[in-house]
């Protein structure tokens, strides 16, 4: 079995190693960029589909609310109310109820987004502890 002896100096070997590591690092970064780009494209396509579904859901909700107004109108007319009055009153009833529900949902969302709920208290405390430890060590 023949033995192979590399005639390069240590400096040349280290330089070659550093060049290889640099190339490997660049290739890994390029792979990560490509993968991230693919994931973002996939996520954006999903977001577009969700947006289209939300538009259809809003339309469906409008149709259902119109049907509810007609149902309440029919109920009020069956109780002896005239059609124009029943139509107006049923629209007001459905509008007020849906408005109250919308207000409650919005209030809940606003409460979830208050400044206190978005603060990173644990992270800030951890960073303060780390800074204190570094100050003590130096």
PDB file of C-alpha atoms in Angstrom:
ATOM      1  CA  UNK A   1       0.000   0.000   0.000  1.00  0.00           C
ATOM      2  CA  UNK A   2       1.444   3.316  -1.021  1.00  0.00           C
ATOM      3  CA  UNK A   3       1.463   6.125   1.467  1.00  0.00           C
ATOM      4  CA  UNK A   4       0.598   9.646   0.473  1.00  0.00           C
ATOM      5  CA  UNK A   5       2.511  12.508   1.979  1.00  0.00           C
ATOM      6  CA  UNK A   6       1.237  16.016   1.575  1.00  0.00           C
ATOM      7  CA  UNK A   7       4.076  18.395   0.834  1.00  0.00           C
ATOM      8  CA  UNK A   8       2.129  21.535   1.774  1.00  0.00           C
ATOM      9  CA  UNK A   9       3.172  23.631   4.732  1.00  0.00           C
ATOM     10  CA  UNK A  10       1.044  24.066   7.880  1.00  0.00           C
ATOM     11  CA  UNK A  11       0.198  27.597   6.751  1.00  0.00           C
ATOM     12  CA  UNK A  12      -1.075  26.329   3.421  1.00  0.00           C
ATOM     13  CA  UNK A  13      -3.096  23.590   5.143  1.00  0.00           C
ATOM     14  CA  UNK A  14      -4.660  26.039   7.622  1.00  0.00           C
ATOM     15  CA  UNK A  15      -5.397  28.508   4.819  1.00  0.00           C
ATOM     16  CA  UNK A  16      -7.039  25.726   2.811  1.00  0.00           C
ATOM     17  CA  UNK A  17      -9.043  24.629   5.843  1.00  0.00           C
ATOM     18  CA  UNK A  18     -10.252  28.169   6.462  1.00  0.00           C
ATOM     19  CA  UNK A  19     -11.220  28.553   2.798  1.00  0.00           C
ATOM     20  CA  UNK A  20     -13.119  25.252   2.924  1.00  0.00           C
ATOM     21  CA  UNK A  21     -14.902  26.254   6.150  1.00  0.00           C
ATOM     22  CA  UNK A  22     -15.762  29.639   4.676  1.00  0.00           C
ATOM     23  CA  UNK A  23     -17.195  27.975   1.558  1.00  0.00           C
ATOM     24  CA  UNK A  24     -19.140  25.500   3.670  1.00  0.00           C
ATOM     25  CA  UNK A  25     -20.552  28.327   5.768  1.00  0.00           C
ATOM     26  CA  UNK A  26     -21.566  30.267   2.623  1.00  0.00           C
ATOM     27  CA  UNK A  27     -23.237  27.173   1.184  1.00  0.00           C
ATOM     28  CA  UNK A  28     -25.141  26.597   4.430  1.00  0.00           C
ATOM     29  CA  UNK A  29     -26.295  30.227   4.409  1.00  0.00           C
ATOM     30  CA  UNK A  30     -27.446  29.915   0.797  1.00  0.00           C
ATOM     31  CA  UNK A  31     -29.334  26.748   1.674  1.00  0.00           C
ATOM     32  CA  UNK A  32     -30.966  28.462   4.651  1.00  0.00           C
ATOM     33  CA  UNK A  33     -31.955  31.442   2.471  1.00  0.00           C
ATOM     34  CA  UNK A  34     -33.473  29.169  -0.159  1.00  0.00           C
ATOM     35  CA  UNK A  35     -35.372  27.181   2.441  1.00  0.00           C
ATOM     36  CA  UNK A  36     -36.633  30.344   4.162  1.00  0.00           C
ATOM     37  CA  UNK A  37     -37.728  31.797   0.822  1.00  0.00           C
ATOM     38  CA  UNK A  38     -39.623  28.611   0.026  1.00  0.00           C
ATOM     39  CA  UNK A  39     -41.309  28.639   3.439  1.00  0.00           C
ATOM     40  CA  UNK A  40     -42.276  32.322   3.114  1.00  0.00           C
ATOM     41  CA  UNK A  41     -43.740  31.709  -0.348  1.00  0.00           C
ATOM     42  CA  UNK A  42     -45.735  28.788   1.004  1.00  0.00           C
ATOM     43  CA  UNK A  43     -46.950  30.857   3.970  1.00  0.00           C
ATOM     44  CA  UNK A  44     -47.978  33.757   1.704  1.00  0.00           C
ATOM     45  CA  UNK A  45     -49.970  31.400  -0.493  1.00  0.00           C
ATOM     46  CA  UNK A  46     -51.720  30.105   2.618  1.00  0.00           C
ATOM     47  CA  UNK A  47     -52.406  33.661   3.795  1.00  0.00           C
ATOM     48  CA  UNK A  48     -53.940  34.496   0.413  1.00  0.00           C
ATOM     49  CA  UNK A  49     -56.212  31.488   0.661  1.00  0.00           C
ATOM     50  CA  UNK A  50     -57.256  32.504   4.179  1.00  0.00           C
ATOM     51  CA  UNK A  51     -58.000  36.055   2.956  1.00  0.00           C
ATOM     52  CA  UNK A  52     -60.222  34.692   0.171  1.00  0.00           C
ATOM     53  CA  UNK A  53     -62.012  32.499   2.713  1.00  0.00           C
ATOM     54  CA  UNK A  54     -62.544  35.486   5.010  1.00  0.00           C
ATOM     55  CA  UNK A  55     -64.085  37.507   2.165  1.00  0.00           C
ATOM     56  CA  UNK A  56     -66.485  34.654   1.461  1.00  0.00           C
ATOM     57  CA  UNK A  57     -67.260  34.303   5.175  1.00  0.00           C
ATOM     58  CA  UNK A  58     -68.153  38.001   5.436  1.00  0.00           C
ATOM     59  CA  UNK A  59     -70.480  37.613   2.449  1.00  0.00           C
ATOM     60  CA  UNK A  60     -72.074  34.537   3.996  1.00  0.00           C
ATOM     61  CA  UNK A  61     -72.527  36.369   7.297  1.00  0.00           C
ATOM     62  CA  UNK A  62     -74.286  39.216   5.471  1.00  0.00           C
ATOM     63  CA  UNK A  63     -76.671  36.791   3.788  1.00  0.00           C
ATOM     64  CA  UNK A  64     -77.401  35.047   7.086  1.00  0.00           C
ATOM     65  CA  UNK A  65     -78.040  38.345   8.854  1.00  0.00           C
ATOM     66  CA  UNK A  66     -80.424  39.415   6.075  1.00  0.00           C
ATOM     67  CA  UNK A  67     -82.246  36.118   6.489  1.00  0.00           C
ATOM     68  CA  UNK A  68     -82.435  36.706  10.249  1.00  0.00           C
ATOM     69  CA  UNK A  69     -83.935  40.161   9.667  1.00  0.00           C
ATOM     70  CA  UNK A  70     -86.562  38.591   7.367  1.00  0.00           C
ATOM     71  CA  UNK A  71     -87.314  35.912   9.957  1.00  0.00           C
ATOM     72  CA  UNK A  72     -87.803  38.475  12.722  1.00  0.00           C
ATOM     73  CA  UNK A  73     -89.952  40.555  10.355  1.00  0.00           C
ATOM     74  CA  UNK A  74     -92.136  37.524   9.622  1.00  0.00           C
ATOM     75  CA  UNK A  75     -92.408  36.778  13.345  1.00  0.00           C
ATOM     76  CA  UNK A  76     -93.458  40.356  14.143  1.00  0.00           C
ATOM     77  CA  UNK A  77     -95.960  40.393  11.267  1.00  0.00           C
ATOM     78  CA  UNK A  78     -97.466  37.145  12.563  1.00  0.00           C
ATOM     79  CA  UNK A  79     -97.996  38.955  15.878  1.00  0.00           C
ATOM     80  CA  UNK A  80    -100.046  41.644  14.123  1.00  0.00           C
ATOM     81  CA  UNK A  81     -97.468  44.325  13.328  1.00  0.00           C
ATOM     82  CA  UNK A  82     -97.596  46.048   9.946  1.00  0.00           C
ATOM     83  CA  UNK A  83     -94.908  45.066   7.427  1.00  0.00           C
ATOM     84  CA  UNK A  84     -93.052  48.423   7.290  1.00  0.00           C
ATOM     85  CA  UNK A  85     -92.903  48.660  11.096  1.00  0.00           C
ATOM     86  CA  UNK A  86     -91.910  45.008  11.483  1.00  0.00           C
ATOM     87  CA  UNK A  87     -89.159  45.427   8.875  1.00  0.00           C
ATOM     88  CA  UNK A  88     -87.696  48.495  10.596  1.00  0.00           C
ATOM     89  CA  UNK A  89     -87.924  46.995  14.083  1.00  0.00           C
ATOM     90  CA  UNK A  90     -86.379  43.672  13.011  1.00  0.00           C
ATOM     91  CA  UNK A  91     -83.474  45.509  11.331  1.00  0.00           C
ATOM     92  CA  UNK A  92     -82.872  47.516  14.514  1.00  0.00           C
ATOM     93  CA  UNK A  93     -83.058  44.415  16.732  1.00  0.00           C
ATOM     94  CA  UNK A  94     -80.624  42.388  14.609  1.00  0.00           C
ATOM     95  CA  UNK A  95     -78.312  45.398  14.124  1.00  0.00           C
ATOM     96  CA  UNK A  96     -78.126  46.140  17.855  1.00  0.00           C
ATOM     97  CA  UNK A  97     -77.490  42.496  18.795  1.00  0.00           C
ATOM     98  CA  UNK A  98     -74.756  42.082  16.152  1.00  0.00           C
ATOM     99  CA  UNK A  99     -73.262  45.448  17.186  1.00  0.00           C
ATOM    100  CA  UNK A 100     -73.071  44.355  20.835  1.00  0.00           C
ATOM    101  CA  UNK A 101     -71.416  41.073  19.851  1.00  0.00           C
ATOM    102  CA  UNK A 102     -68.936  42.956  17.629  1.00  0.00           C
ATOM    103  CA  UNK A 103     -68.144  45.414  20.439  1.00  0.00           C
ATOM    104  CA  UNK A 104     -67.499  42.531  22.873  1.00  0.00           C
ATOM    105  CA  UNK A 105     -65.183  40.758  20.400  1.00  0.00           C
ATOM    106  CA  UNK A 106     -63.263  43.973  19.678  1.00  0.00           C
ATOM    107  CA  UNK A 107     -62.944  44.763  23.405  1.00  0.00           C
ATOM    108  CA  UNK A 108     -61.543  41.292  24.042  1.00  0.00           C
ATOM    109  CA  UNK A 109     -59.038  41.708  21.199  1.00  0.00           C
ATOM    110  CA  UNK A 110     -57.952  45.129  22.454  1.00  0.00           C
ATOM    111  CA  UNK A 111     -57.449  43.735  25.953  1.00  0.00           C
ATOM    112  CA  UNK A 112     -55.203  41.023  24.522  1.00  0.00           C
ATOM    113  CA  UNK A 113     -53.129  43.660  22.731  1.00  0.00           C
ATOM    114  CA  UNK A 114     -52.657  46.020  25.660  1.00  0.00           C
ATOM    115  CA  UNK A 115     -49.116  47.141  26.333  1.00  0.00           C
ATOM    116  CA  UNK A 116     -48.736  44.973  29.439  1.00  0.00           C
ATOM    117  CA  UNK A 117     -49.536  41.801  27.550  1.00  0.00           C
ATOM    118  CA  UNK A 118     -46.900  42.541  24.897  1.00  0.00           C
ATOM    119  CA  UNK A 119     -44.026  43.301  27.273  1.00  0.00           C
ATOM    120  CA  UNK A 120     -41.278  40.732  27.506  1.00  0.00           C
ATOM    121  CA  UNK A 121     -40.904  40.791  31.294  1.00  0.00           C
ATOM    122  CA  UNK A 122     -39.150  37.427  31.607  1.00  0.00           C
ATOM    123  CA  UNK A 123     -36.707  38.202  28.805  1.00  0.00           C
ATOM    124  CA  UNK A 124     -35.939  41.653  30.201  1.00  0.00           C
ATOM    125  CA  UNK A 125     -35.322  40.200  33.666  1.00  0.00           C
ATOM    126  CA  UNK A 126     -33.074  37.508  32.206  1.00  0.00           C
ATOM    127  CA  UNK A 127     -31.067  40.082  30.254  1.00  0.00           C
ATOM    128  CA  UNK A 128     -30.680  42.206  33.403  1.00  0.00           C
ATOM    129  CA  UNK A 129     -29.395  39.170  35.313  1.00  0.00           C
ATOM    130  CA  UNK A 130     -26.948  38.348  32.486  1.00  0.00           C
ATOM    131  CA  UNK A 131     -25.688  41.942  32.437  1.00  0.00           C
ATOM    132  CA  UNK A 132     -25.234  41.874  36.206  1.00  0.00           C
ATOM    133  CA  UNK A 133     -23.270  38.613  36.033  1.00  0.00           C
ATOM    134  CA  UNK A 134     -21.044  40.032  33.293  1.00  0.00           C
ATOM    135  CA  UNK A 135     -20.409  43.159  35.390  1.00  0.00           C
ATOM    136  CA  UNK A 136     -19.489  41.007  38.387  1.00  0.00           C
ATOM    137  CA  UNK A 137     -17.084  38.875  36.336  1.00  0.00           C
ATOM    138  CA  UNK A 138     -15.240  41.831  34.818  1.00  0.00           C
TER     139      UNK A 138
END
